[in-house]
Amino acid sequence: MTIELKLAEVIESAAARLVRPESVAFSPSGDLKAVANSGNNSISIFQRIGSSGSAYELTPCCMLQDHRYLAYVHGVDFSPDGRFLAAVGRESHSLVIYPRSSRSGNQFSEEPSCLLSTSEYGLCFPADLAFHPSGRNLVVANRDGDTAVSFFNRAPGGEGVYGFNPARSIPKRTFTDRNMSSPHGLTYTPDGRQLLLCHSRFFKSEDQTGGVGISVLEFQDSNNRLSDTLQYTYHTDDLLVHSISIHPSGKWVGVTTCNGGAILFRHSESPCALEPCLTIPHQRKKAQEGPKGISFSRDGTTVEICNADHEINVYTFAIGQSR
């Protein structure tokens, strides 16, 4: 099988209100798309055109902005039921969850249902987050500190509320022992059995140990008990990885690199392996930086890549047969 990729659209208009977009996420049904704008501490939410497909309006249907708790907002994700939107502010050391309006389906309340801030909640320069497909927990990647990954369980009976103390954490040394630095991005596989992380050194950290690349953690049972050791690591050498996303089929993984382009991998779970199969070049413009966030659409037909020039590149994604 071969990947057939084609640049279909560059979203760069002022109407899109993109200001250094760091990450992009799609709602479970694909009806909404959210973009984290680190340049002005905001989240742009776009509505899908029509009832299916992966084309979205160019003007946001909703904007969320909070200079206090979305300071350098770096990661966004929708809950599995689509009723909540979560984000992490890297510089505010915070996790914020916004409820979706029951009256207007494309709007979100500015009053969060859950707010965790400062290191006492296990957050230290959080860069990304992901809901487990079941919704029973969400996981946060920390760029600095002794805790690399924090798991927060959903509160019993709580609507969009997750525990104020991590139910489980993974220390940084788990990764540095395998020559991996702190995580910068993460994503669950569609079945929730694996957690994929990308790693790169944090320029603000005094500890610059560990290499760059991708790691895979595997769950032993339905209670999210992690295996004692990492299942797999893939070092990208001099390529500084930024974000990671997995195709809805679970067979393909996309990673962006700060000093290069994006890389698409073939992914297999048993045995766990990643095989690079395509590089997407990145043309640097005014910002002189590499690509930022990456995400596959819910129907798997497109992949979107953010960059620091206030743009999002949309590629069509298809699988062809090798000749």
CSV table of C-alpha atoms in Angstrom, one decimal:
chain,number,residue,atom,x,y,z
A,1,MET,CA,0.0,0.0,0.0
A,2,THR,CA,1.1,3.5,-0.8
A,3,ILE,CA,0.0,6.9,0.6
A,4,GLU,CA,-1.4,9.3,-1.9
A,5,LEU,CA,-1.1,12.9,-0.6
A,6,LYS,CA,-2.0,16.1,-2.3
A,7,LEU,CA,-2.1,19.7,-1.0
A,8,ALA,CA,-5.8,20.7,-1.4
A,9,GLU,CA,-6.0,24.0,0.5
A,10,VAL,CA,-4.0,26.6,2.4
A,11,ILE,CA,-6.0,28.4,5.1
A,12,GLU,CA,-4.4,31.8,5.6
A,13,SER,CA,-7.1,34.4,5.4
A,14,ALA,CA,-7.5,37.0,8.1
A,15,ALA,CA,-11.1,35.8,8.6
A,16,ALA,CA,-9.8,32.5,9.9
A,17,ARG,CA,-8.3,34.4,12.9
A,18,LEU,CA,-5.3,32.1,13.1
A,19,VAL,CA,-2.4,33.4,15.2
A,20,ARG,CA,0.5,31.0,15.4
A,21,PRO,CA,-1.7,27.9,15.4
A,22,GLU,CA,0.0,25.2,17.5
A,23,SER,CA,-2.5,22.3,17.2
A,24,VAL,CA,-5.7,21.2,15.6
A,25,ALA,CA,-8.3,18.7,16.7
A,26,PHE,CA,-11.6,17.4,15.3
A,27,SER,CA,-14.8,16.5,17.2
A,28,PRO,CA,-15.8,12.8,17.2
A,29,SER,CA,-18.5,13.3,14.6
A,30,GLY,CA,-16.3,15.6,12.6
A,31,ASP,CA,-18.9,18.5,12.8
A,32,LEU,CA,-16.4,20.9,14.4
A,33,LYS,CA,-12.7,21.6,14.2
A,34,ALA,CA,-10.7,23.4,17.0
A,35,VAL,CA,-7.4,25.2,16.5
A,36,ALA,CA,-5.1,26.4,19.4
A,37,ASN,CA,-3.6,29.8,18.7
A,38,SER,CA,-0.6,30.3,20.9
A,39,GLY,CA,0.0,33.7,19.5
A,40,ASN,CA,-3.0,35.3,21.2
A,41,ASN,CA,-4.1,32.8,23.8
A,42,SER,CA,-7.2,31.8,21.9
A,43,ILE,CA,-9.1,28.8,20.4
A,44,SER,CA,-10.7,29.1,17.0
A,45,ILE,CA,-13.6,26.7,16.4
A,46,PHE,CA,-14.8,26.0,12.8
A,47,GLN,CA,-18.0,24.3,11.6
A,48,ARG,CA,-18.1,21.7,8.9
A,49,ILE,CA,-19.7,22.5,5.6
A,50,GLY,CA,-22.6,20.1,5.2
A,51,SER,CA,-23.4,17.0,7.2
A,52,SER,CA,-20.4,14.9,6.1
A,53,GLY,CA,-17.0,15.2,4.7
A,54,SER,CA,-13.9,17.1,5.9
A,55,ALA,CA,-14.5,20.7,4.5
A,56,TYR,CA,-14.9,23.4,7.0
A,57,GLU,CA,-16.0,27.1,7.0
A,58,LEU,CA,-13.1,29.5,6.8
A,59,THR,CA,-14.6,31.8,9.5
A,60,PRO,CA,-14.8,30.6,13.1
A,61,CYS,CA,-18.2,29.9,14.5
A,62,CYS,CA,-16.9,30.4,18.0
A,63,MET,CA,-13.8,31.9,19.7
A,64,LEU,CA,-12.5,31.2,23.2
A,65,GLN,CA,-9.8,33.5,24.6
A,66,ASP,CA,-8.3,33.6,28.1
A,67,HIS,CA,-5.0,35.3,28.7
A,68,ARG,CA,-4.9,33.9,32.2
A,69,TYR,CA,-5.5,30.2,31.7
A,70,LEU,CA,-4.8,29.8,28.0
A,71,ALA,CA,-1.4,31.5,28.1
A,72,TYR,CA,0.4,30.1,25.1
A,73,VAL,CA,-2.3,27.5,24.5
A,74,HIS,CA,-0.6,24.5,23.0
A,75,GLY,CA,-2.9,21.6,22.8
A,76,VAL,CA,-6.7,20.9,22.3
A,77,ASP,CA,-8.9,17.9,22.2
A,78,PHE,CA,-12.6,17.1,22.1
A,79,SER,CA,-14.1,14.6,24.6
A,80,PRO,CA,-15.3,11.3,23.0
A,81,ASP,CA,-18.9,12.4,23.3
A,82,GLY,CA,-18.2,15.8,21.7
A,83,ARG,CA,-19.7,17.7,24.6
A,84,PHE,CA,-16.5,19.2,25.9
A,85,LEU,CA,-13.4,20.8,24.5
A,86,ALA,CA,-10.2,20.7,26.6
A,87,ALA,CA,-7.0,22.7,26.2
A,88,VAL,CA,-3.7,23.2,27.9
A,89,GLY,CA,-1.9,26.5,28.4
A,90,ARG,CA,1.8,25.9,28.5
A,91,GLU,CA,2.9,29.1,30.1
A,92,SER,CA,-0.1,29.2,32.6
A,93,HIS,CA,0.5,25.5,33.6
A,94,SER,CA,-3.2,24.9,33.2
A,95,LEU,CA,-5.8,22.4,31.9
A,96,VAL,CA,-9.2,23.9,31.0
A,97,ILE,CA,-12.3,22.1,29.9
A,98,TYR,CA,-15.1,24.0,28.2
A,99,PRO,CA,-18.7,22.6,27.9
A,100,ARG,CA,-20.5,22.7,24.6
A,101,SER,CA,-23.8,24.7,24.6
A,102,SER,CA,-26.9,22.7,24.6
A,103,ARG,CA,-28.8,25.4,22.9
A,104,SER,CA,-26.4,26.2,20.1
A,105,GLY,CA,-24.4,23.1,19.1
A,106,ASN,CA,-21.5,25.1,17.6
A,107,GLN,CA,-20.9,27.3,20.6
A,108,PHE,CA,-18.9,26.6,23.8
A,109,SER,CA,-19.3,28.3,27.2
A,110,GLU,CA,-16.6,30.6,28.3
A,111,GLU,CA,-17.1,29.3,31.8
A,112,PRO,CA,-15.1,26.1,32.2
A,113,SER,CA,-16.5,23.0,33.7
A,114,CYS,CA,-13.1,22.1,35.0
A,115,LEU,CA,-10.0,24.1,35.6
A,116,LEU,CA,-6.6,22.8,36.9
A,117,SER,CA,-3.7,25.2,37.2
A,118,THR,CA,-0.2,25.2,38.7
A,119,SER,CA,2.2,22.4,39.4
A,120,GLU,CA,0.2,21.2,42.5
A,121,TYR,CA,-2.1,19.4,40.0
A,122,GLY,CA,0.8,17.7,38.3
A,123,LEU,CA,1.1,20.3,35.5
A,124,CYS,CA,4.4,21.8,34.5
A,125,PHE,CA,4.5,23.5,31.1
A,126,PRO,CA,1.9,21.2,29.6
A,127,ALA,CA,2.2,20.9,25.9
A,128,ASP,CA,-0.5,18.5,24.8
A,129,LEU,CA,-3.5,16.4,26.0
A,130,ALA,CA,-5.7,13.6,24.9
A,131,PHE,CA,-9.0,12.0,26.0
A,132,HIS,CA,-9.1,8.2,26.3
A,133,PRO,CA,-11.6,6.9,23.7
A,134,SER,CA,-13.8,5.8,26.5
A,135,GLY,CA,-13.7,9.2,28.1
A,136,ARG,CA,-12.8,7.8,31.5
A,137,ASN,CA,-9.6,9.7,31.7
A,138,LEU,CA,-7.5,12.3,30.0
A,139,VAL,CA,-3.7,12.4,29.8
A,140,VAL,CA,-1.4,15.5,29.7
A,141,ALA,CA,2.2,15.7,28.5
A,142,ASN,CA,4.4,17.9,30.6
A,143,ARG,CA,7.5,19.6,29.1
A,144,ASP,CA,9.4,20.1,32.3
A,145,GLY,CA,9.5,18.8,35.9
A,146,ASP,CA,9.9,15.3,37.3
A,147,THR,CA,6.5,14.2,36.0
A,148,ALA,CA,6.4,13.6,32.2
A,149,VAL,CA,2.8,12.4,31.9
A,150,SER,CA,-0.2,12.9,34.1
A,151,PHE,CA,-3.4,10.9,34.0
A,152,PHE,CA,-6.6,12.5,35.3
A,153,ASN,CA,-9.7,10.3,35.9
A,154,ARG,CA,-13.2,11.5,35.2
A,155,ALA,CA,-14.9,12.5,38.4
A,156,PRO,CA,-17.8,10.1,39.4
A,157,GLY,CA,-21.1,11.7,38.2
A,158,GLY,CA,-19.2,14.8,37.0
A,159,GLU,CA,-20.0,16.4,33.7
A,160,GLY,CA,-16.7,17.4,32.1
A,161,VAL,CA,-15.0,17.3,35.5
A,162,TYR,CA,-11.7,15.4,36.0
A,163,GLY,CA,-9.9,14.7,39.3
A,164,PHE,CA,-7.8,17.5,40.8
A,165,ASN,CA,-5.0,15.1,41.5
A,166,PRO,CA,-3.5,12.8,38.9
A,167,ALA,CA,-4.7,9.3,39.2
A,168,ARG,CA,-1.4,8.1,37.8
A,169,SER,CA,1.8,9.7,36.6
A,170,ILE,CA,4.8,8.6,34.7
A,171,PRO,CA,8.1,10.1,35.8
A,172,LYS,CA,10.5,11.7,33.4
A,173,ARG,CA,13.2,9.1,34.2
A,174,THR,CA,11.0,6.4,32.5
A,175,PHE,CA,11.8,8.1,29.2
A,176,THR,CA,15.3,9.4,29.9
A,177,ASP,CA,16.3,5.8,30.8
A,178,ARG,CA,15.6,5.0,27.2
A,179,ASN,CA,17.3,8.1,25.9
A,180,MET,CA,14.0,10.0,25.4
A,181,SER,CA,13.5,13.6,26.6
A,182,SER,CA,10.2,14.9,28.0
A,183,PRO,CA,7.1,14.5,25.8
A,184,HIS,CA,5.9,17.3,23.5
A,185,GLY,CA,2.8,15.6,22.0
A,186,LEU,CA,0.7,12.5,22.6
A,187,THR,CA,-2.3,10.6,21.2
A,188,TYR,CA,-4.2,7.5,22.0
A,189,THR,CA,-4.7,4.8,19.4
A,190,PRO,CA,-8.4,4.5,18.3
A,191,ASP,CA,-8.9,1.4,20.5
A,192,GLY,CA,-7.3,3.0,23.5
A,193,ARG,CA,-4.8,0.2,23.9
A,194,GLN,CA,-1.7,2.3,23.2
A,195,LEU,CA,-0.5,5.8,23.9
A,196,LEU,CA,1.9,7.3,21.4
A,197,LEU,CA,4.2,10.1,22.4
A,198,CYS,CA,6.7,12.3,20.6
A,199,HIS,CA,9.7,13.7,22.5
A,200,SER,CA,12.0,16.7,22.2
A,201,ARG,CA,14.1,18.7,24.6
A,202,PHE,CA,12.5,21.8,26.1
A,203,PHE,CA,14.6,25.0,25.7
A,204,LYS,CA,13.4,26.4,29.1
A,205,SER,CA,14.5,23.3,31.0
A,206,GLU,CA,17.7,23.1,32.9
A,207,ASP,CA,17.7,19.3,32.2
A,208,GLN,CA,18.6,18.8,28.6
A,209,THR,CA,19.1,15.0,28.8
A,210,GLY,CA,17.3,12.6,26.5
A,211,GLY,CA,17.0,12.2,22.8
A,212,VAL,CA,14.2,13.0,20.4
A,213,GLY,CA,11.7,10.7,18.8
A,214,ILE,CA,8.6,8.6,19.4
A,215,SER,CA,7.7,6.2,22.2
A,216,VAL,CA,4.7,3.8,22.6
A,217,LEU,CA,3.2,2.8,25.9
A,218,GLU,CA,0.8,-0.1,26.0
A,219,PHE,CA,-2.1,-0.8,28.4
A,220,GLN,CA,-2.4,-4.2,30.0
A,221,ASP,CA,-6.1,-4.1,30.8
A,222,SER,CA,-9.3,-2.0,30.7
A,223,ASN,CA,-8.3,-0.2,33.8
A,224,ASN,CA,-5.4,1.5,32.0
A,225,ARG,CA,-2.7,-0.2,33.9
A,226,LEU,CA,0.5,0.5,32.1
A,227,SER,CA,3.2,-2.0,31.4
A,228,ASP,CA,6.3,-1.5,33.4
A,229,THR,CA,8.5,-0.7,30.4
A,230,LEU,CA,8.0,1.2,27.2
A,231,GLN,CA,6.9,-1.1,24.4
A,232,TYR,CA,8.7,0.7,21.6
A,233,THR,CA,10.9,3.7,20.9
A,234,TYR,CA,11.9,5.3,17.6
A,235,HIS,CA,14.6,7.9,17.6
A,236,THR,CA,14.5,10.7,14.9
A,237,ASP,CA,18.1,11.7,15.5
A,238,ASP,CA,18.4,15.4,14.6
A,239,LEU,CA,14.7,16.0,13.7
A,240,LEU,CA,13.0,17.8,16.6
A,241,VAL,CA,9.5,16.4,16.8
A,242,HIS,CA,6.6,18.6,17.7
A,243,SER,CA,3.2,16.9,17.4
A,244,ILE,CA,1.8,13.5,16.7
A,245,SER,CA,-1.6,12.2,15.3
A,246,ILE,CA,-2.9,8.8,14.4
A,247,HIS,CA,-5.2,7.9,11.5
A,248,PRO,CA,-8.8,6.7,12.4
A,249,SER,CA,-7.8,3.3,11.1
A,250,GLY,CA,-4.9,3.1,13.5
A,251,LYS,CA,-2.6,2.1,10.6
A,252,TRP,CA,-0.9,5.5,10.0
A,253,VAL,CA,0.9,8.0,12.2
A,254,GLY,CA,1.8,11.6,11.4
A,255,VAL,CA,4.5,13.6,13.1
A,256,THR,CA,5.7,17.2,12.6
A,257,THR,CA,9.3,18.2,13.1
A,258,CYS,CA,10.4,21.7,14.1
A,259,ASN,CA,13.5,21.7,11.9
A,260,GLY,CA,12.1,19.8,8.9
A,261,GLY,CA,8.7,18.8,7.5
A,262,ALA,CA,6.2,16.2,8.5
A,263,ILE,CA,6.7,12.4,8.5
A,264,LEU,CA,4.1,9.8,7.9
A,265,PHE,CA,4.6,6.3,9.4
A,266,ARG,CA,3.0,2.9,8.9
A,267,HIS,CA,1.9,1.8,12.4
A,268,SER,CA,1.4,-1.8,13.6
A,269,GLU,CA,0.4,-2.8,17.2
A,270,SER,CA,1.6,-6.4,17.4
A,271,PRO,CA,4.5,-6.4,17.3
A,272,CYS,CA,4.6,-2.7,17.9
A,273,ALA,CA,6.5,-0.9,15.1
A,274,LEU,CA,6.7,2.4,13.2
A,275,GLU,CA,8.0,2.4,9.6
A,276,PRO,CA,8.6,5.8,7.9
A,277,CYS,CA,7.0,5.9,4.5
A,278,LEU,CA,6.5,9.5,3.4
A,279,THR,CA,8.0,13.0,4.1
A,280,ILE,CA,5.9,16.1,3.6
A,281,PRO,CA,8.3,19.0,2.9
A,282,HIS,CA,7.7,22.3,4.6
A,283,GLN,CA,8.4,25.7,3.0
A,284,ARG,CA,9.6,28.2,5.6
A,285,LYS,CA,8.2,31.7,5.2
A,286,LYS,CA,8.4,34.7,7.5
A,287,ALA,CA,8.4,32.8,10.7
A,288,GLN,CA,11.3,30.7,9.6
A,289,GLU,CA,10.0,27.8,11.7
A,290,GLY,CA,9.0,24.2,10.9
A,291,PRO,CA,5.4,22.9,11.1
A,292,LYS,CA,3.5,22.8,14.3
A,293,GLY,CA,0.4,20.7,15.0
A,294,ILE,CA,-0.9,17.8,12.8
A,295,SER,CA,-4.2,16.0,12.8
A,296,PHE,CA,-6.1,13.5,10.6
A,297,SER,CA,-9.7,14.3,10.0
A,298,ARG,CA,-12.3,12.0,11.6
A,299,ASP,CA,-13.2,10.4,8.2
A,300,GLY,CA,-9.5,9.9,7.5
A,301,THR,CA,-9.6,11.6,4.1
A,302,THR,CA,-7.5,14.7,5.0
A,303,VAL,CA,-4.6,15.6,7.2
A,304,GLU,CA,-4.1,19.2,8.5
A,305,ILE,CA,-0.8,20.7,9.4
A,306,CYS,CA,-0.4,24.0,11.3
A,307,ASN,CA,2.5,26.4,10.9
A,308,ALA,CA,3.8,29.6,12.6
A,309,ASP,CA,3.0,31.7,9.6
A,310,HIS,CA,-0.7,31.8,10.7
A,311,GLU,CA,-1.6,29.1,8.2
A,312,ILE,CA,-3.0,25.6,8.1
A,313,ASN,CA,-2.2,23.3,5.1
A,314,VAL,CA,-4.9,20.8,4.3
A,315,TYR,CA,-3.8,17.7,2.4
A,316,THR,CA,-6.1,15.0,0.9
A,317,PHE,CA,-5.1,11.5,2.2
A,318,ALA,CA,-5.8,8.3,0.4
A,319,ILE,CA,-4.3,4.8,0.3
A,320,GLY,CA,-3.4,3.3,-3.1
A,321,GLN,CA,-2.1,-0.2,-4.0
A,322,SER,CA,1.6,-0.7,-4.6
A,323,ARG,CA,2.5,-1.6,-8.2
